[in-house]
CSV table of C-alpha atoms in Angstrom, one decimal:
chain,number,residue,atom,x,y,z
A,1,ILE,CA,0.0,0.0,0.0
A,2,ARG,CA,2.9,2.4,0.8
A,3,TYR,CA,4.4,1.9,-2.7
A,4,PHE,CA,0.9,2.3,-4.3
A,5,ASN,CA,0.5,5.6,-2.3
A,6,SER,CA,3.9,6.9,-3.4
A,7,CYS,CA,3.0,6.3,-7.0
A,8,LEU,CA,-0.5,7.7,-6.6
A,9,ILE,CA,0.6,11.0,-5.2
A,10,SER,CA,2.5,12.0,-8.3
A,11,ALA,CA,-0.5,11.0,-10.5
A,12,LEU,CA,-3.2,12.9,-8.6
A,13,PRO,CA,-2.9,16.2,-10.6
A,14,PHE,CA,-3.7,14.2,-13.8
A,15,ILE,CA,-6.9,12.5,-12.5
A,16,LYS,CA,-10.2,14.3,-13.2
A,17,PRO,CA,-12.5,14.7,-10.3
A,18,PRO,CA,-15.7,12.5,-10.3
A,19,ASP,CA,-19.1,13.7,-11.4
A,20,PRO,CA,-20.7,15.2,-8.3
A,21,TYR,CA,-24.1,13.8,-8.9
A,22,MET,CA,-23.3,10.5,-10.6
A,23,ALA,CA,-26.6,8.6,-10.3
A,24,SER,CA,-29.0,6.4,-12.2
A,25,PHE,CA,-32.4,4.8,-12.0
A,26,THR,CA,-33.4,1.2,-12.2
A,27,ASN,CA,-36.3,-1.1,-11.4
A,28,ARG,CA,-34.8,-3.4,-8.8
A,29,GLU,CA,-36.8,-5.8,-6.7
A,30,ASP,CA,-36.0,-4.0,-3.5
A,31,LYS,CA,-37.8,-0.9,-4.8
A,32,GLU,CA,-34.7,1.4,-4.3
A,33,TYR,CA,-34.9,3.1,-7.7
A,34,ILE,CA,-32.0,5.5,-7.3
A,35,TYR,CA,-28.5,4.3,-6.8
A,36,ILE,CA,-24.9,5.4,-7.1
A,37,PRO,CA,-23.1,3.0,-9.4
A,38,PHE,CA,-20.0,1.1,-8.4
A,39,PRO,CA,-16.8,3.0,-9.3
A,40,LYS,CA,-16.1,2.8,-13.0
A,41,THR,CA,-13.3,5.2,-13.4
A,42,ILE,CA,-10.0,5.9,-11.6
A,43,SER,CA,-11.3,9.1,-10.1
A,44,MET,CA,-14.5,7.4,-8.8
A,45,PHE,CA,-12.5,4.6,-7.3
A,46,LEU,CA,-10.1,6.9,-5.5
A,47,SER,CA,-13.0,9.1,-4.4
A,48,SER,CA,-14.7,6.2,-2.7
A,49,ALA,CA,-11.5,4.7,-1.3
A,50,LYS,CA,-9.3,7.7,-0.5
A,51,GLY,CA,-9.8,7.3,3.3
A,52,ILE,CA,-7.8,4.1,3.0
A,53,THR,CA,-5.6,4.5,-0.1
A,54,LEU,CA,-3.7,7.6,1.1
A,55,SER,CA,-3.9,7.2,4.9
A,56,THR,CA,-0.3,6.2,5.4
A,57,THR,CA,1.4,9.1,3.5
A,58,LYS,CA,-1.3,11.8,3.5
A,59,ASN,CA,-0.4,13.6,6.7
A,60,ASN,CA,3.2,14.0,5.9
A,61,LEU,CA,2.5,15.2,2.4
A,62,ILE,CA,0.0,17.8,3.7
A,63,ASN,CA,2.4,19.1,6.2
A,64,ASP,CA,5.2,19.3,3.6
A,65,VAL,CA,3.0,21.1,1.0
A,66,LEU,CA,1.7,23.6,3.6
A,67,THR,CA,5.2,24.4,4.8
A,68,PHE,CA,6.5,24.7,1.2
A,69,THR,CA,3.7,27.2,0.3
A,70,GLU,CA,3.9,29.5,3.4
A,71,PHE,CA,6.0,32.7,3.8
A,72,SER,CA,8.2,33.8,6.6
A,73,PRO,CA,7.2,36.7,8.8
A,74,GLU,CA,10.0,38.7,7.1
A,75,GLU,CA,8.4,38.2,3.7
A,76,VAL,CA,4.8,39.0,4.6
A,77,GLN,CA,3.1,41.1,7.3
A,78,ILE,CA,0.2,39.3,9.0
A,79,PRO,CA,-3.0,41.3,8.5
A,80,THR,CA,-5.0,42.6,11.5
A,81,PHE,CA,-8.8,42.7,11.6
A,82,LYS,CA,-10.3,45.1,14.1
A,83,PHE,CA,-13.8,44.8,15.6
A,84,GLU,CA,-15.9,46.6,18.2
A,85,ARG,CA,-17.6,43.5,19.6
A,86,LEU,CA,-19.5,45.4,22.3
A,87,ALA,CA,-20.8,47.9,19.7
A,88,ILE,CA,-21.8,45.0,17.4
A,89,ALA,CA,-23.7,43.3,20.3
A,90,ASN,CA,-25.5,46.5,21.3
A,91,LYS,CA,-26.4,47.2,17.6
A,92,THR,CA,-27.8,43.7,17.3
A,93,ASN,CA,-29.9,44.0,20.5
A,94,SER,CA,-31.2,47.4,19.4
A,95,LEU,CA,-32.2,46.2,15.9
A,96,ASN,CA,-33.8,43.1,17.4
A,97,GLU,CA,-36.0,45.3,19.6
A,98,ASN,CA,-37.0,47.7,16.7
A,99,SER,CA,-37.2,45.3,13.8
A,100,LEU,CA,-40.2,43.1,13.4
A,101,ASN,CA,-39.7,41.7,9.9
A,102,THR,CA,-36.1,40.5,9.4
A,103,LYS,CA,-33.9,37.8,10.8
A,104,ILE,CA,-31.0,38.5,8.6
A,105,LEU,CA,-27.9,40.1,10.1
A,106,SER,CA,-26.7,43.4,8.5
A,107,SER,CA,-23.0,44.4,8.2
A,108,GLU,CA,-23.4,46.5,11.3
A,109,GLU,CA,-24.3,43.4,13.3
A,110,SER,CA,-21.9,40.8,11.7
A,111,MET,CA,-18.3,40.1,12.4
A,112,PHE,CA,-18.2,37.9,9.3
A,113,LEU,CA,-19.3,40.7,7.0
A,114,GLN,CA,-17.0,43.2,8.6
A,115,GLY,CA,-14.2,40.7,8.3
A,116,TYR,CA,-15.1,40.4,4.6
A,117,GLU,CA,-14.9,44.1,4.1
A,118,GLN,CA,-11.5,44.3,5.8
A,119,GLY,CA,-10.0,41.3,4.1
A,120,LYS,CA,-11.5,41.4,0.6
A,121,ASP,CA,-8.6,43.3,-1.0
A,122,ILE,CA,-5.8,41.6,0.9
A,123,ASP,CA,-3.4,39.4,-1.1
A,124,PRO,CA,-4.1,35.8,0.1
A,125,ALA,CA,-0.3,35.3,0.4
A,126,PHE,CA,-0.4,37.4,3.6
A,127,TYR,CA,-2.6,34.8,5.2
A,128,ARG,CA,0.0,32.1,4.6
A,129,SER,CA,2.6,33.2,7.1
A,130,SER,CA,4.6,30.6,8.9
A,131,LYS,CA,4.3,30.1,12.6
A,132,VAL,CA,6.3,32.5,14.8
A,133,PRO,CA,8.2,30.5,17.5
A,134,GLY,CA,6.5,31.0,20.9
A,135,ASP,CA,3.3,32.4,19.3
A,136,PRO,CA,0.1,30.6,18.1
A,137,HIS,CA,-0.1,30.0,14.4
A,138,LEU,CA,-2.2,32.8,12.9
A,139,GLY,CA,-3.6,33.6,9.5
A,140,PHE,CA,-4.4,37.1,10.7
A,141,LYS,CA,-4.5,39.0,14.0
A,142,ILE,CA,-7.7,40.0,15.8
A,143,GLU,CA,-8.1,43.2,17.8
A,144,PHE,CA,-11.2,43.6,19.9
A,145,LYS,CA,-11.4,47.4,20.5
A,146,GLY,CA,-12.2,48.3,24.1
A,147,GLU,CA,-11.6,44.9,25.5
A,148,LEU,CA,-8.6,43.8,27.7
A,149,VAL,CA,-7.4,40.6,26.1
A,150,GLN,CA,-4.2,38.8,26.9
A,151,GLY,CA,-2.4,37.0,24.0
A,152,LEU,CA,-3.2,36.5,20.4
A,153,GLY,CA,-4.7,33.0,20.3
A,154,GLY,CA,-7.8,33.6,22.3
A,155,PRO,CA,-9.3,36.4,20.2
A,156,TYR,CA,-8.3,34.5,17.0
A,157,ARG,CA,-10.2,31.4,18.1
A,158,GLN,CA,-13.1,33.5,19.3
A,159,TYR,CA,-13.5,35.2,15.9
A,160,PHE,CA,-14.1,31.8,14.2
A,161,SER,CA,-16.5,30.8,16.9
A,162,ASP,CA,-18.4,34.0,16.6
A,163,ILE,CA,-18.8,33.9,12.8
A,164,ALA,CA,-19.9,30.2,13.0
A,165,ASN,CA,-22.7,31.3,15.3
A,166,GLU,CA,-23.6,34.0,12.7
A,167,LEU,CA,-23.7,31.5,9.9
A,168,ILE,CA,-25.5,28.8,11.8
A,169,PRO,CA,-26.8,30.2,15.1
A,170,ASN,CA,-27.2,28.1,18.3
A,171,ASP,CA,-30.4,29.9,18.9
A,172,LYS,CA,-32.6,29.0,15.9
A,173,THR,CA,-35.0,31.9,16.6
A,174,GLY,CA,-32.2,34.5,16.5
A,175,LYS,CA,-30.8,36.5,13.6
A,176,LYS,CA,-28.3,35.0,11.2
A,177,LEU,CA,-26.5,35.4,7.9
A,178,ASN,CA,-28.2,34.0,4.8
A,179,LEU,CA,-25.4,31.9,3.4
A,180,PHE,CA,-26.9,28.7,4.8
A,181,CYS,CA,-30.4,27.4,5.3
A,182,PRO,CA,-31.8,24.3,7.1
A,183,THR,CA,-31.9,21.1,5.0
A,184,ALA,CA,-35.4,19.8,4.1
A,185,ASN,CA,-35.0,17.1,6.8
A,186,ASN,CA,-34.2,19.9,9.3
A,187,THR,CA,-37.1,22.0,8.3
A,188,ALA,CA,-39.6,19.1,8.4
A,189,GLN,CA,-37.9,17.4,11.3
A,190,THR,CA,-38.1,14.1,9.5
A,191,GLY,CA,-35.6,11.4,8.5
A,192,GLU,CA,-32.0,11.3,9.7
A,193,TYR,CA,-29.7,14.2,10.6
A,194,LYS,CA,-32.5,16.7,11.4
A,195,ASP,CA,-30.1,19.4,12.6
A,196,LYS,CA,-28.1,19.9,9.4
A,197,TYR,CA,-27.8,22.9,7.2
A,198,THR,CA,-27.1,23.4,3.5
A,199,ILE,CA,-26.2,26.2,1.1
A,200,THR,CA,-28.9,28.7,0.4
A,201,PRO,CA,-29.5,28.3,-3.4
A,202,SER,CA,-30.9,31.8,-3.9
A,203,TYR,CA,-28.0,33.6,-2.2
A,204,SER,CA,-26.3,34.1,-5.5
A,205,SER,CA,-25.7,37.7,-6.4
A,206,ASN,CA,-22.2,38.8,-7.2
A,207,ILE,CA,-21.6,40.2,-3.7
A,208,GLU,CA,-23.2,37.2,-2.1
A,209,LEU,CA,-21.0,34.8,-4.1
A,210,ASN,CA,-18.0,36.8,-2.9
A,211,HIS,CA,-19.1,36.1,0.7
A,212,TYR,CA,-18.8,32.4,-0.1
A,213,GLU,CA,-15.3,33.0,-1.5
A,214,PHE,CA,-14.3,34.7,1.8
A,215,LEU,CA,-15.7,31.8,3.7
A,216,GLY,CA,-13.5,29.5,1.6
A,217,ILE,CA,-10.5,31.7,2.5
A,218,LEU,CA,-11.3,31.3,6.1
A,219,MET,CA,-11.7,27.6,5.7
A,220,GLY,CA,-8.2,27.5,4.1
A,221,ILE,CA,-6.8,29.5,7.0
A,222,CYS,CA,-8.3,27.0,9.4
A,223,ILE,CA,-6.6,24.1,7.7
A,224,ARG,CA,-3.3,26.0,7.8
A,225,THR,CA,-3.4,27.2,11.4
A,226,GLY,CA,-5.3,24.4,13.1
A,227,VAL,CA,-8.4,26.2,14.2
A,228,HIS,CA,-12.0,25.2,13.4
A,229,ILE,CA,-15.2,26.7,12.2
A,230,PRO,CA,-18.0,24.5,13.7
A,231,LEU,CA,-20.5,24.4,10.8
A,232,ASP,CA,-23.2,21.7,11.0
A,233,LEU,CA,-23.5,21.2,7.3
A,234,CYS,CA,-24.8,18.1,5.5
A,235,SER,CA,-22.4,15.6,4.0
A,236,VAL,CA,-23.3,16.6,0.5
A,237,ILE,CA,-21.5,20.0,1.0
A,238,TRP,CA,-18.4,18.5,2.5
A,239,LYS,CA,-18.2,15.9,-0.3
A,240,LYS,CA,-18.5,18.5,-3.0
A,241,LEU,CA,-15.7,20.5,-1.4
A,242,THR,CA,-13.4,17.5,-1.5
A,243,ASP,CA,-14.6,16.1,-4.9
A,244,THR,CA,-16.0,13.0,-3.3
A,245,SER,CA,-18.7,10.9,-4.9
A,246,ILE,CA,-22.2,11.4,-3.4
A,247,THR,CA,-24.1,8.3,-2.3
A,248,ILE,CA,-27.7,7.5,-1.8
A,249,GLU,CA,-27.1,7.8,2.0
A,250,ASP,CA,-25.9,11.4,1.5
A,251,VAL,CA,-29.1,12.2,-0.5
A,252,LYS,CA,-31.2,10.8,2.4
A,253,LYS,CA,-29.4,12.9,4.9
A,254,PHE,CA,-29.8,16.0,2.7
A,255,ASP,CA,-33.5,15.5,1.8
A,256,GLU,CA,-35.2,12.2,2.4
A,257,GLY,CA,-38.1,13.5,0.3
A,258,ILE,CA,-36.0,13.2,-2.8
A,259,ILE,CA,-35.9,9.5,-2.5
A,260,GLU,CA,-39.5,9.3,-1.5
A,261,GLN,CA,-40.5,11.3,-4.6
A,262,ILE,CA,-38.5,9.2,-7.0
A,263,ASN,CA,-39.8,5.9,-5.5
A,264,PHE,CA,-43.4,7.2,-5.6
A,265,LEU,CA,-43.1,8.2,-9.2
A,266,SER,CA,-41.5,4.9,-10.2
A,267,GLU,CA,-44.4,2.9,-8.6
A,268,ILE,CA,-47.4,5.0,-9.5
A,269,ASP,CA,-49.9,3.7,-12.1
A,270,VAL,CA,-51.1,5.8,-15.0
A,271,ASP,CA,-54.6,6.4,-13.5
A,272,ASN,CA,-53.3,7.8,-10.2
A,273,PHE,CA,-50.6,9.8,-12.0
A,274,GLU,CA,-53.2,11.8,-14.0
A,275,ASN,CA,-54.5,13.1,-10.6
A,276,TYR,CA,-51.0,14.0,-9.5
A,277,ASN,CA,-50.7,17.1,-11.7
A,278,LEU,CA,-46.9,17.2,-11.9
A,279,ASN,CA,-45.0,19.9,-13.9
A,280,TYR,CA,-41.4,20.4,-14.8
A,281,SER,CA,-40.4,22.4,-11.7
A,282,CYS,CA,-39.3,21.7,-8.2
A,283,GLU,CA,-38.7,23.4,-4.8
A,284,LEU,CA,-35.1,23.9,-3.7
A,285,SER,CA,-33.8,23.8,-0.2
A,286,ASP,CA,-34.7,27.4,0.6
A,287,GLY,CA,-38.2,27.2,-0.9
A,288,THR,CA,-37.2,28.7,-4.3
A,289,LEU,CA,-39.2,27.3,-7.2
A,290,PHE,CA,-36.9,26.1,-9.9
A,291,ASP,CA,-37.8,25.3,-13.5
A,292,LEU,CA,-36.3,22.0,-14.7
A,293,ILE,CA,-36.9,23.1,-18.4
A,294,PRO,CA,-37.7,26.6,-19.7
A,295,ASN,CA,-41.1,27.7,-18.4
A,296,GLY,CA,-41.2,24.3,-16.7
A,297,LYS,CA,-43.8,25.3,-14.1
A,298,TYR,CA,-46.3,25.6,-17.0
A,299,GLU,CA,-45.3,22.3,-18.7
A,300,LYS,CA,-47.1,19.2,-17.5
A,301,VAL,CA,-45.2,15.9,-17.1
A,302,LEU,CA,-46.6,13.0,-19.1
A,303,TYR,CA,-46.7,9.6,-17.6
A,304,GLU,CA,-44.3,8.2,-20.1
A,305,ASP,CA,-41.8,11.0,-19.4
A,306,ARG,CA,-41.5,10.3,-15.6
A,307,GLY,CA,-38.0,9.1,-16.1
A,308,LYS,CA,-36.9,12.3,-17.8
A,309,TYR,CA,-38.5,14.3,-14.9
A,310,MET,CA,-36.8,12.2,-12.3
A,311,GLU,CA,-33.4,12.7,-13.9
A,312,LEU,CA,-33.9,16.5,-14.1
A,313,PHE,CA,-35.3,16.6,-10.6
A,314,LEU,CA,-32.3,14.7,-9.1
A,315,LYS,CA,-29.8,16.7,-11.0
A,316,ALA,CA,-31.4,20.0,-10.0
A,317,ARG,CA,-31.5,19.2,-6.3
A,318,LEU,CA,-27.9,17.8,-6.2
A,319,THR,CA,-26.4,20.7,-8.1
A,320,GLU,CA,-28.5,23.5,-6.5
A,321,MET,CA,-25.5,24.7,-4.5
A,322,ASP,CA,-22.8,24.2,-7.1
A,323,LYS,CA,-22.3,27.9,-8.0
A,324,GLN,CA,-21.7,28.7,-4.3
A,325,ILE,CA,-19.5,25.6,-3.9
A,326,ALA,CA,-17.3,26.9,-6.8
A,327,TYR,CA,-16.8,30.2,-5.0
A,328,ILE,CA,-16.0,28.5,-1.7
A,329,LYS,CA,-13.4,26.4,-3.6
A,330,LYS,CA,-12.1,29.6,-5.2
A,331,GLY,CA,-11.3,30.9,-1.8
A,332,LEU,CA,-9.9,27.6,-0.5
A,333,TYR,CA,-7.6,27.3,-3.5
A,334,LYS,CA,-6.0,30.6,-2.6
A,335,LEU,CA,-4.8,29.0,0.6
A,336,ILE,CA,-4.7,25.3,-0.1
A,337,PRO,CA,-3.5,23.7,-3.4
A,338,PRO,CA,-6.4,21.9,-5.2
A,339,SER,CA,-4.6,18.6,-5.5
A,340,LEU,CA,-4.0,18.7,-1.7
A,341,LEU,CA,-7.7,19.1,-0.9
A,342,LYS,CA,-8.5,16.0,-3.1
A,343,LEU,CA,-6.5,14.0,-0.6
A,344,LEU,CA,-8.9,14.8,2.2
A,345,THR,CA,-12.1,12.8,3.0
A,346,HIS,CA,-15.2,14.8,3.6
A,347,LYS,CA,-15.1,13.9,7.3
A,348,GLU,CA,-11.5,15.2,7.5
A,349,MET,CA,-12.6,18.4,5.8
A,350,GLU,CA,-15.5,18.8,8.3
A,351,ARG,CA,-13.2,18.4,11.3
């Protein structure tokens, strides 16, 4: 295995990532009409087995690459982000008392958005500073104005904890940013993993996509400096970030209704289907209505075209977050080489 791993490492840049929604339909006796096929390509095999195939050499390689791509403190000056946390808290409380119709944090209330404004024009190389002996490893320094704080590590870790609570708040009734929304299982409190979140499909304007890129930069900084953003996201998101094949179990954890819908349409007879009144549209995770074909909400699905609908439906649901994922990766790749991320399993990425 060690020899295989040593050969595999040099070949990784030449292996194309697997299709993120590789799935098919069949009429099997066990009534499970959707399945992810057995790996048929090198990339699919490695994606399904990379937790084993690279385990013996991966950590050393990651450390070597991160060290090789960092800069000494003499070459770059670590950026400093400044926040008035007390003012942000007071502003949030004030707006909560006076606002009756919004649960979305504004830039005045958000350390994530203020961090984005301070960091958006900084060369990513400045976040790749090597560790200074005797100090914690930092991607940037944090200054909390008006607070007496000892050391650099505490405020640094606190910043990542604070923004995680803005992205996915512990208090579900409180205000949050709009980058993530509850999964369908979370919203309906059905199926497995009822506490997970996913990317908000409609959060996709240019400035909003830049927020995802900044999140990717922060994720890359976390990998480099050993801190953690505790984000309770579904496995589909982590697998897409690491180019790992998605399985039927991931789909169930994301939205169990997808499987139920496909199985229902596969079994329904023609008479009952006529009463179902199905058109070529579907609802995404945030409730957005999405047309599967042009003007699909006005186009009725015929019984003999159910298979076409199911293919379009599954593809739409499993790619609804791909634009945002691309921007998170764009930020990540500014800190972590793409070929290195492909070595990580989705569970390692989440940790």
